Short mmCIF file of C-alpha atoms in Angstrom, two decimals:
data_model
loop_
_atom_site.label_atom_id
_atom_site.label_comp_id
_atom_site.label_asym_id
_atom_site.label_seq_id
_atom_site.Cartn_x
_atom_site.Cartn_y
_atom_site.Cartn_z
CA UNK A 28 169.76 257.93 -52.64
CA UNK A 29 169.91 255.13 -50.06
CA UNK A 30 169.65 256.33 -46.52
CA UNK A 31 169.98 253.70 -43.81
CA UNK A 32 168.55 255.01 -40.53
CA UNK A 33 167.84 251.78 -38.70
CA UNK A 34 171.05 251.18 -36.77
CA UNK A 35 169.28 249.69 -33.77
CA UNK A 36 168.00 246.93 -36.07
CA UNK A 37 171.56 246.22 -37.10
CA UNK A 38 174.75 247.93 -38.24
CA UNK A 39 176.80 247.30 -41.34
CA UNK A 40 179.96 245.31 -40.64
CA UNK A 41 183.07 247.46 -40.29
CA UNK A 42 185.48 246.51 -43.11
CA UNK A 43 188.31 246.07 -40.56
CA UNK A 44 186.12 243.66 -38.64
CA UNK A 45 185.45 241.69 -41.79
CA UNK A 46 189.18 241.47 -42.50
CA UNK A 47 189.85 240.23 -38.98
CA UNK A 48 187.17 237.55 -39.31
CA UNK A 49 188.11 236.26 -42.74
CA UNK A 50 191.04 233.95 -41.82
CA UNK A 51 188.79 232.13 -39.34
CA UNK A 52 186.37 231.19 -42.12
CA UNK A 53 189.22 229.92 -44.27
CA UNK A 54 192.63 228.65 -43.22
CA UNK A 55 192.17 229.01 -39.43
CA UNK A 56 189.10 226.81 -39.26
CA UNK A 57 190.18 224.70 -36.27
CA UNK A 58 187.97 223.70 -33.38
CA UNK A 59 189.11 225.70 -30.34
CA UNK A 60 189.03 222.55 -28.21
CA UNK A 61 191.48 220.64 -30.45
CA UNK A 62 194.91 220.29 -28.90
CA UNK A 63 196.93 220.70 -32.10
CA UNK A 64 198.06 224.02 -33.54
CA UNK A 65 194.89 224.72 -35.57
CA UNK A 66 192.83 224.41 -32.42
CA UNK A 67 195.28 226.46 -30.39
CA UNK A 68 195.12 229.29 -32.94
CA UNK A 69 191.31 229.33 -32.79
CA UNK A 70 191.38 229.19 -29.00
CA UNK A 71 193.92 232.00 -28.80
CA UNK A 72 191.75 234.10 -31.12
CA UNK A 73 188.74 233.60 -28.83
CA UNK A 74 190.73 234.53 -25.74
CA UNK A 75 192.03 237.63 -27.50
CA UNK A 76 188.45 238.61 -28.36
CA UNK A 77 187.43 237.99 -24.75
CA UNK A 78 190.08 240.44 -23.66
CA UNK A 79 188.92 243.04 -26.23
CA UNK A 80 185.27 242.74 -25.19
CA UNK A 81 186.28 242.82 -21.53
CA UNK A 82 188.16 246.08 -22.07
CA UNK A 83 185.13 247.67 -23.73
CA UNK A 84 183.11 247.26 -20.52
CA UNK A 85 186.02 247.37 -18.03
CA UNK A 86 185.67 243.70 -17.10
CA UNK A 87 188.11 240.90 -16.50
CA UNK A 88 188.14 238.68 -19.61
CA UNK A 89 187.11 235.65 -17.55
CA UNK A 90 183.78 237.30 -16.70
CA UNK A 91 182.72 237.34 -20.37
CA UNK A 92 180.57 234.47 -21.69
CA UNK A 93 180.20 234.51 -25.46
CA UNK A 94 176.69 233.77 -26.76
CA UNK A 95 175.01 233.69 -30.16
CA UNK A 96 173.21 237.02 -29.68
CA UNK A 97 172.04 239.69 -27.29
CA UNK A 98 168.76 237.80 -27.00
CA UNK A 99 170.58 234.67 -25.87
CA UNK A 100 172.57 236.72 -23.37
CA UNK A 101 169.30 238.15 -22.01
CA UNK A 102 167.72 234.69 -21.78
CA UNK A 103 170.80 233.32 -20.04
CA UNK A 104 170.86 236.21 -17.60
CA UNK A 105 167.23 236.20 -16.62
CA UNK A 106 166.61 232.47 -16.54
CA UNK A 107 170.13 231.41 -15.52
CA UNK A 108 170.48 233.85 -12.64
CA UNK A 109 166.92 233.31 -11.38
CA UNK A 110 167.30 229.52 -11.45
CA UNK A 111 170.61 229.75 -9.64
CA UNK A 112 169.12 231.86 -6.84
CA UNK A 113 165.71 230.19 -6.52
CA UNK A 114 166.51 228.53 -3.21
CA UNK A 115 166.61 231.99 -1.60
CA UNK A 116 163.51 233.44 -3.26
CA UNK A 117 161.38 233.38 -6.39
CA UNK A 118 160.57 236.99 -7.16
CA UNK A 119 162.03 238.91 -10.12
CA UNK A 120 161.65 242.56 -11.15
CA UNK A 121 161.79 243.73 -14.76
CA UNK A 122 160.63 246.97 -16.32
CA UNK A 123 157.81 247.37 -18.81
CA UNK A 124 160.21 248.78 -21.42
CA UNK A 125 162.36 245.67 -21.71
CA UNK A 126 163.12 243.90 -24.95
CA UNK A 127 161.04 240.80 -25.71
CA UNK A 128 164.01 238.58 -24.90
CA UNK A 129 163.67 239.77 -21.29
CA UNK A 130 159.86 240.00 -21.15
CA UNK A 131 159.34 236.56 -22.66
CA UNK A 132 162.03 235.04 -20.45
CA UNK A 133 160.19 236.58 -17.50
CA UNK A 134 156.97 234.94 -18.67
CA UNK A 135 158.77 231.59 -18.86
CA UNK A 136 159.93 232.10 -15.28
CA UNK A 137 156.35 232.82 -14.25
CA UNK A 138 155.31 229.49 -15.76
CA UNK A 139 158.03 227.82 -13.68
CA UNK A 140 156.64 229.18 -10.42
CA UNK A 141 158.45 232.52 -10.14
CA UNK A 142 156.60 235.75 -9.43
CA UNK A 143 157.51 238.64 -11.73
CA UNK A 144 156.73 242.32 -11.17
CA UNK A 145 156.71 244.45 -14.32
CA UNK A 146 157.82 247.88 -13.16
CA UNK A 147 156.07 250.96 -14.56
CA UNK A 148 157.98 253.82 -16.20
CA UNK A 149 157.39 257.56 -16.41
CA UNK A 150 156.27 259.37 -19.58
CA UNK A 151 159.85 259.23 -20.89
CA UNK A 152 160.11 255.50 -20.32
CA UNK A 153 162.42 255.89 -17.33
CA UNK A 154 162.25 253.59 -14.31
CA UNK A 155 162.12 255.36 -10.94
CA UNK A 156 164.73 253.84 -8.55
CA UNK A 157 162.31 254.46 -5.67
CA UNK A 158 159.77 252.24 -7.40
CA UNK A 159 162.43 249.54 -7.68
CA UNK A 160 163.10 249.92 -3.97
CA UNK A 161 159.44 249.76 -2.96
CA UNK A 162 158.81 246.74 -5.21
CA UNK A 163 161.48 244.62 -3.57
CA UNK A 164 160.17 241.92 -1.23
CA UNK A 165 161.92 239.34 0.94
CA UNK A 166 161.52 236.95 -1.99
CA UNK A 167 163.21 239.20 -4.59
CA UNK A 168 166.39 237.68 -6.02
CA UNK A 169 166.93 239.48 -9.32
CA UNK A 170 166.27 242.84 -10.96
CA UNK A 171 166.69 243.31 -14.70
CA UNK A 172 166.40 246.78 -16.19
CA UNK A 173 167.54 247.73 -19.67
CA UNK A 174 170.41 250.22 -19.92
CA UNK A 175 168.52 251.91 -22.76
CA UNK A 176 165.47 250.89 -24.72
CA UNK A 177 166.16 250.63 -28.45
CA UNK A 178 162.58 251.74 -29.10
CA UNK A 179 162.60 255.06 -27.27
CA UNK A 180 166.29 255.64 -26.60
CA UNK A 181 165.96 256.71 -22.95
CA UNK A 182 168.91 255.82 -20.75
CA UNK A 183 167.90 254.20 -17.47
CA UNK A 184 169.39 255.10 -14.06
CA UNK A 185 171.22 251.79 -13.61
CA UNK A 186 173.83 253.24 -11.27
CA UNK A 187 171.15 254.48 -8.88
CA UNK A 188 169.29 251.18 -9.08
CA UNK A 189 172.49 249.22 -8.37
CA UNK A 190 172.93 251.10 -5.09
CA UNK A 191 169.56 249.71 -4.00
CA UNK A 192 170.14 246.15 -5.20
CA UNK A 193 173.63 246.03 -3.63
CA UNK A 194 172.23 247.15 -0.30
CA UNK A 195 169.51 244.50 -0.48
CA UNK A 196 171.94 241.83 -1.78
CA UNK A 197 169.86 241.27 -4.90
CA UNK A 198 171.37 240.53 -8.30
CA UNK A 199 171.13 243.25 -10.96
CA UNK A 200 171.25 242.55 -14.68
CA UNK A 201 171.12 245.18 -17.39
CA UNK A 202 170.42 244.68 -21.06
CA UNK A 203 173.12 246.89 -22.60
CA UNK A 204 172.54 245.73 -26.17
CA UNK A 205 171.54 249.22 -27.32
CA UNK A 206 174.26 251.02 -25.38
CA UNK A 207 177.37 248.85 -25.34
CA UNK A 208 179.79 249.99 -28.03
CA UNK A 209 177.74 253.14 -28.62
CA UNK A 210 178.20 254.98 -25.35
CA UNK A 211 180.66 254.29 -22.50
CA UNK A 212 179.61 251.23 -20.50
CA UNK A 213 181.61 250.30 -17.41
CA UNK A 214 180.39 247.32 -15.39
CA UNK A 215 182.20 248.53 -12.27
CA UNK A 216 180.86 252.05 -12.51
CA UNK A 217 177.33 250.76 -13.12
CA UNK A 218 178.00 248.14 -10.45
CA UNK A 219 175.90 245.45 -12.13
CA UNK A 220 176.18 241.69 -11.66
CA UNK A 221 175.38 240.85 -15.27
CA UNK A 222 175.20 242.76 -18.55
CA UNK A 223 174.18 241.73 -22.08
CA UNK A 224 175.96 242.80 -25.26
CA UNK A 225 175.37 242.27 -29.01
CA UNK A 226 178.19 242.72 -31.53
CA UNK A 227 176.07 243.86 -34.46
CA UNK A 228 175.02 246.96 -32.53
CA UNK A 229 178.57 248.32 -32.85
CA UNK A 230 179.63 247.31 -36.38
CA UNK A 231 180.43 243.72 -35.42
CA UNK A 232 178.86 240.61 -36.94
CA UNK A 233 175.41 239.19 -36.31
CA UNK A 234 175.41 235.92 -34.40
CA UNK A 235 177.79 237.18 -31.73
CA UNK A 236 176.80 238.35 -28.28
CA UNK A 237 178.10 238.14 -24.77
CA UNK A 238 176.95 238.10 -21.20
CA UNK A 239 179.14 239.64 -18.55
CA UNK A 240 178.71 237.85 -15.23
CA UNK A 241 180.50 239.20 -12.20
CA UNK A 242 182.97 236.86 -10.56
CA UNK A 243 181.38 234.70 -7.87
CA UNK A 244 177.85 234.99 -9.30
CA UNK A 245 176.38 231.59 -10.09
CA UNK A 246 174.43 230.96 -13.26
CA UNK A 247 172.55 227.92 -14.56
CA UNK A 248 173.45 227.33 -18.22
CA UNK A 249 170.78 227.34 -20.93
CA UNK A 250 172.78 225.02 -23.17
CA UNK A 251 174.46 221.90 -21.84
CA UNK A 252 177.11 219.92 -23.60
CA UNK A 253 180.81 220.56 -23.74
CA UNK A 254 183.21 222.66 -21.72
CA UNK A 255 183.07 225.77 -23.90
CA UNK A 256 182.87 229.07 -22.02
CA UNK A 257 183.87 227.32 -18.81
CA UNK A 258 180.83 225.04 -19.01
CA UNK A 259 178.51 228.03 -18.88
CA UNK A 260 177.54 227.91 -22.56
CA UNK A 261 178.18 224.70 -24.47
CA UNK A 262 178.52 224.36 -28.25
CA UNK A 263 181.43 224.73 -30.64
CA UNK A 264 182.19 228.43 -30.75
CA UNK A 265 181.40 230.64 -33.73
CA UNK A 266 185.06 231.61 -33.97
CA UNK A 267 184.84 234.14 -36.86
CA UNK A 268 181.91 235.92 -35.18
CA UNK A 269 183.66 236.04 -31.82
CA UNK A 270 186.84 237.36 -33.44
CA UNK A 271 184.71 239.98 -35.22
CA UNK A 272 183.05 240.95 -31.97
CA UNK A 273 186.43 241.44 -30.34
CA UNK A 274 187.70 243.58 -33.21
CA UNK A 275 184.49 245.63 -33.25
CA UNK A 276 184.88 246.21 -29.50
CA UNK A 277 188.46 247.40 -29.98
CA UNK A 278 187.41 249.81 -32.75
CA UNK A 279 184.40 251.02 -30.73
CA UNK A 280 186.72 252.04 -27.90
CA UNK A 281 188.96 253.96 -30.29
CA UNK A 282 186.19 255.74 -32.18
CA UNK A 283 183.43 256.08 -29.60
CA UNK A 284 183.72 259.79 -28.92
CA UNK A 285 183.84 260.63 -32.65
CA UNK A 286 180.87 258.40 -33.36
CA UNK A 287 178.87 259.95 -30.52
CA UNK A 288 179.63 263.51 -31.64
CA UNK A 289 178.78 262.71 -35.28
CA UNK A 290 175.53 260.87 -34.54
CA UNK A 291 174.36 263.29 -31.89
CA UNK A 292 174.69 266.25 -34.21
CA UNK A 293 172.67 264.50 -36.93
CA UNK A 294 170.14 263.26 -34.36
CA UNK A 295 169.58 266.77 -33.08
CA UNK A 296 169.03 268.00 -36.62
CA UNK A 297 166.37 265.31 -37.13
CA UNK A 298 164.60 266.00 -33.84
CA UNK A 299 164.58 269.75 -34.27
CA UNK A 300 163.23 269.59 -37.79
CA UNK A 301 160.68 266.79 -37.38
CA UNK A 302 159.14 268.30 -34.27
CA UNK A 303 158.15 271.29 -36.40
CA UNK A 304 155.65 269.08 -38.23
CA UNK A 305 152.22 269.46 -36.58
CA UNK A 306 151.02 266.62 -34.33
CA UNK A 307 154.35 264.80 -34.20
CA UNK A 308 155.78 264.05 -30.77
CA UNK A 309 159.14 262.88 -29.54
CA UNK A 310 159.13 259.59 -27.61
CA UNK A 311 161.66 258.88 -24.90
CA UNK A 312 163.68 261.34 -22.90
CA UNK A 313 164.50 264.64 -24.65
CA UNK A 314 168.08 264.84 -23.32
CA UNK A 315 169.11 261.67 -21.55
CA UNK A 316 168.83 259.43 -24.57
CA UNK A 317 171.04 257.42 -26.94
CA UNK A 318 173.12 259.81 -29.07
CA UNK A 319 172.11 258.07 -32.29
CA UNK A 320 168.40 257.73 -31.53
CA UNK A 321 165.44 259.87 -32.63
CA UNK A 322 161.98 258.39 -32.09
CA UNK A 323 158.55 259.88 -32.64
CA UNK A 324 154.86 259.18 -32.81
CA UNK A 325 153.00 260.72 -35.70
CA UNK A 326 149.32 261.33 -35.18
CA UNK A 327 146.62 260.03 -37.55
CA UNK A 328 148.78 257.60 -39.52
CA UNK A 329 150.37 254.20 -39.08
CA UNK A 330 154.04 253.49 -38.68
CA UNK A 331 153.93 250.65 -41.17
CA UNK A 332 152.64 252.95 -43.91
CA UNK A 333 155.38 255.50 -43.17
CA UNK A 334 158.02 252.77 -43.30
CA UNK A 335 156.83 251.50 -46.66
CA UNK A 336 156.62 254.94 -48.22
CA UNK A 337 160.03 255.90 -46.85
CA UNK A 338 161.48 252.63 -48.11
CA UNK A 339 160.19 253.46 -51.59
CA UNK A 340 162.31 256.61 -51.35
CA UNK A 341 165.32 254.58 -50.20
CA UNK A 342 165.01 255.65 -46.58
CA UNK A 343 165.13 252.80 -44.08
CA UNK A 344 163.72 253.32 -40.60
CA UNK A 345 161.83 251.33 -37.96
CA UNK A 346 158.45 251.45 -36.28
CA UNK A 347 158.67 250.26 -32.70
CA UNK A 348 160.48 247.02 -32.11
CA UNK A 349 160.96 244.65 -35.02
CA UNK A 350 158.71 242.10 -33.29
CA UNK A 351 155.80 244.46 -32.62
CA UNK A 352 156.11 245.89 -36.09
CA UNK A 353 155.78 242.47 -37.72
CA UNK A 354 152.86 241.50 -35.51
CA UNK A 355 151.07 244.79 -36.30
CA UNK A 356 150.63 245.24 -32.56
CA UNK A 357 150.83 248.47 -30.65
CA UNK A 358 154.20 248.65 -29.00
CA UNK A 359 153.93 247.62 -25.34
CA UNK A 360 156.84 249.98 -24.65
CA UNK A 361 154.95 253.00 -26.01
CA UNK A 362 151.76 251.97 -24.21
CA UNK A 363 153.71 251.77 -20.95
CA UNK A 364 154.71 255.42 -21.44
CA UNK A 365 151.02 256.30 -21.45
CA UNK A 366 150.87 256.85 -25.22
CA UNK A 367 147.30 256.20 -26.45
CA UNK A 368 146.82 253.03 -28.53
CA UNK A 369 145.91 254.91 -31.72
CA UNK A 370 148.88 257.25 -31.41
CA UNK A 371 151.24 254.37 -30.64
CA UNK A 372 150.42 252.96 -34.09
CA UNK A 373 152.17 255.96 -35.60
CA UNK A 374 155.58 255.13 -34.19
CA UNK A 375 158.70 255.87 -36.19
CA UNK A 376 162.31 255.44 -35.10
CA UNK A 377 165.38 256.83 -36.88
CA UNK A 378 168.73 255.56 -35.62
CA UNK A 379 172.00 256.88 -36.94
CA UNK A 380 175.40 255.41 -37.65
CA UNK A 381 178.92 256.49 -38.42
CA UNK A 382 178.26 256.29 -42.17
CA UNK A 383 175.32 258.70 -42.27
CA UNK A 384 175.94 262.11 -43.83
CA UNK A 385 174.38 265.55 -43.66
CA UNK A 386 173.23 265.09 -47.25
CA UNK A 387 171.28 261.99 -46.21
CA UNK A 388 169.65 263.86 -43.36
CA UNK A 389 168.78 266.72 -45.75
CA UNK A 390 167.12 264.13 -47.97
CA UNK A 391 165.20 262.60 -45.04
CA UNK A 392 164.06 265.97 -43.79
CA UNK A 393 162.87 266.87 -47.26
CA UNK A 394 161.01 263.61 -47.90
CA UNK A 395 159.56 262.76 -44.50
CA UNK A 396 157.13 265.72 -44.25
CA UNK A 397 155.87 264.85 -47.74
CA UNK A 398 155.28 261.24 -46.66
CA UNK A 399 153.31 262.41 -43.63
CA UNK A 400 151.22 264.82 -45.70
CA UNK A 401 150.45 262.18 -48.32
CA UNK A 402 149.42 259.62 -45.70
CA UNK A 403 147.33 262.09 -43.76
CA UNK A 404 145.50 262.96 -46.97
CA UNK A 405 144.50 259.29 -47.21
CA UNK A 406 143.84 258.75 -43.51
CA UNK A 407 140.21 258.70 -42.35
CA UNK A 408 141.47 259.59 -38.85
CA UNK A 409 143.11 262.78 -40.09
CA UNK A 410 140.00 264.23 -41.70
CA UNK A 411 138.58 265.97 -38.64
CA UNK A 412 141.96 267.37 -37.78
CA UNK A 413 142.58 268.72 -41.30
CA UNK A 414 139.21 270.42 -41.26
CA UNK A 415 140.12 271.94 -37.94
CA UNK A 416 137.32 270.23 -36.01
CA UNK B 13 182.96 208.42 1.37
CA UNK B 14 184.78 210.55 3.94
CA UNK B 15 182.64 213.34 5.36
CA UNK B 16 184.54 216.22 6.93
CA UNK B 17 183.75 219.44 8.76
CA UNK B 18 185.61 222.69 9.26
CA UNK B 19 188.37 222.07 6.73
CA UNK B 20 190.23 225.31 6.09
CA UNK B 21 190.85 225.62 2.38
CA UNK B 22 193.55 227.82 0.85
CA UNK B 23 191.71 228.26 -2.45
CA UNK B 24 188.07 227.78 -3.47
CA UNK B 25 186.58 227.06 -6.89
CA UNK B 26 182.80 227.48 -7.20
CA UNK B 27 181.45 225.44 -10.11
CA UNK B 28 177.90 224.91 -8.83
CA UNK B 29 175.54 224.32 -11.81
CA UNK B 30 178.43 223.41 -14.12
CA UNK B 31 178.13 219.91 -15.54
CA UNK B 32 180.59 217.11 -16.36
CA UNK B 33 183.48 217.33 -17.05
CA UNK B 34 183.92 220.83 -15.59
CA UNK B 35 184.63 219.38 -12.12
CA UNK B 36 187.66 217.53 -13.45
CA UNK B 37 188.89 220.36 -15.65
CA UNK B 38 188.58 222.90 -12.85
CA UNK B 39 190.27 220.49 -10.43
CA UNK B 40 193.17 220.02 -12.80
CA UNK B 41 193.41 223.77 -13.53
CA UNK B 42 193.35 224.79 -9.88
CA UNK B 43 195.77 222.10 -8.72
CA UNK B 44 198.31 223.45 -11.19
CA UNK B 45 197.93 226.89 -9.64
CA UNK B 46 198.31 226.03 -5.94
CA UNK B 47 201.43 225.08 -3.94
CA UNK B 48 202.25 221.64 -2.56
CA UNK B 49 200.56 221.17 0.81
CA UNK B 50 197.78 223.65 0.07
CA UNK B 51 194.13 222.62 0.19
CA UNK B 52 191.68 223.20 -2.64
CA UNK B 53 187.94 223.40 -2.02
CA UNK B 54 185.66 222.65 -4.98
CA UNK B 55 181.96 223.49 -4.69
CA UNK B 56 179.80 221.49 -7.09
CA UNK B 57 176.29 220.06 -7.33
CA UNK B 58 177.35 217.45 -9.89
CA UNK B 59 176.77 213.96 -8.40
CA UNK B 60 179.34 212.31 -10.64
CA UNK B 61 182.04 214.20 -8.76
CA UNK B 62 181.47 211.89 -5.77
CA UNK B 63 183.14 209.15 -7.74
CA UNK B 64 185.38 211.14 -10.06
CA UNK B 65 187.23 213.42 -7.63
CA UNK B 66 188.45 210.69 -5.22
CA UNK B 67 189.49 208.61 -8.24
CA UNK B 68 191.34 211.55 -9.78
CA UNK B 69 193.23 212.05 -6.51
CA UNK B 70 194.20 208.41 -6.36
CA UNK B 71 195.36 208.44 -9.96
CA UNK B 72 197.41 211.62 -9.62
CA UNK B 73 198.84 210.97 -6.14
CA UNK B 74 197.07 213.85 -4.40
CA UNK B 75 195.21 213.53 -1.10
CA UNK B 76 191.45 213.39 -1.11
CA UNK B 77 190.56 214.83 2.30
CA UNK B 78 186.80 214.35 2.07
CA UNK B 79 183.50 216.06 1.35
CA UNK B 80 181.12 218.31 3.18
CA UNK B 81 177.44 218.39 2.22
CA UNK B 82 176.17 221.96 2.14
CA UNK B 83 172.54 222.83 1.36
CA UNK B 84 172.18 221.62 -2.21
CA UNK B 85 175.79 221.14 -3.25
CA UNK B 86 178.98 219.43 -2.11
CA UNK B 87 182.30 220.83 -1.03
CA UNK B 88 185.25 218.62 -1.95
CA UNK B 89 188.62 219.05 -0.24
CA UNK B 90 191.85 218.02 -1.92
CA UNK B 91 195.41 218.55 -0.69
CA UNK B 92 198.10 218.97 -3.31
CA UNK B 93 200.89 216.46 -2.76
CA UNK B 94 202.58 216.26 -6.14
#
């Protein structure tokens, strides 16, 4: 059996999305800037996708800037908004549970003379709006807090934070890569100035992302060149990917409640069953979390070992963020929750999708305890525990 | 260059940080949208606009009213005549 439980890494492309994209790889290959009919068709397709993505987040189409990824959208937001506002101040707030595309962009800003405050989180990885408020100085120009961390699944209080930033006239960006297309995201309800999206998180293609930027908010581009995206992001557009993103957004709106109900039920089965295994703990918020997200730390063993053994059984999961996992580093997100370094090594994340079945979850829940037992038998750290000392 | 103060614009386009040729494209786009006699204000930090916008007005028969220097960008004022 193959059991794909790593939907925050990426999702399979929806067949309807693939069908929508196909003509733009083949006969409709025109450059959207060309003035003849081939170009007009490509341009019309992009504008249609802009409308579809806009609807998904309740935005005017003109406030959507297509990018190559969620990471590019995050880079553009953090660096572009900070650079545009630097004449009024050079202080930026981000949380400690941000994706690397935010944290590393923040570090680049620090090298360019900005001051960055990395906000702490509680044991569930949630930012306290009062801490945001007390961290704001006269120099603060931008706050960027993720809508939900893909590592721990906790949903952040963006609406509460936006009340503070609005009052202080500070820009607020949220990285909604993990949420957009999976749970309702409304830029007006959240009252954010900028919001990042990635298509492959909701059954769209890789290589397609977007940044919402509220009307009237200035941004310095990362990529200069042509007039694409109103001069805000140059480069000939990836038309098939943008078309796919639009279609995926349209489908996400139609199927969101079904997807949430389906994933949440399976997620709750996983959490309930896995927490019965001794010395396994849930990470992230127990209730206010992504409906398709179940994350744990398993004591005495390493996440990498669990991943490999699960993969041998055809079960695909994740251990922390892809970057931390590859670097064999403890996840900075888990450490920021107060998880001890040794325990943070035993991180495992299961994320569900519309294609997962109860039979797959049965299989996981049968195999995963065996994997833990086998690894604990081999683990020198587990010995004392097994002997009860 | 004509420097002006207190021009009351009917419509404003903010393209600060957008590079060439966005100033000309936005100018063209906005001029199509406004009525004859109305004044368009374009905010840009692109230096090339100092030459391009007056020239565009001359070429198209619209009135270049002048510019206002504001902090670190310019405000260009154009009246639609045709």
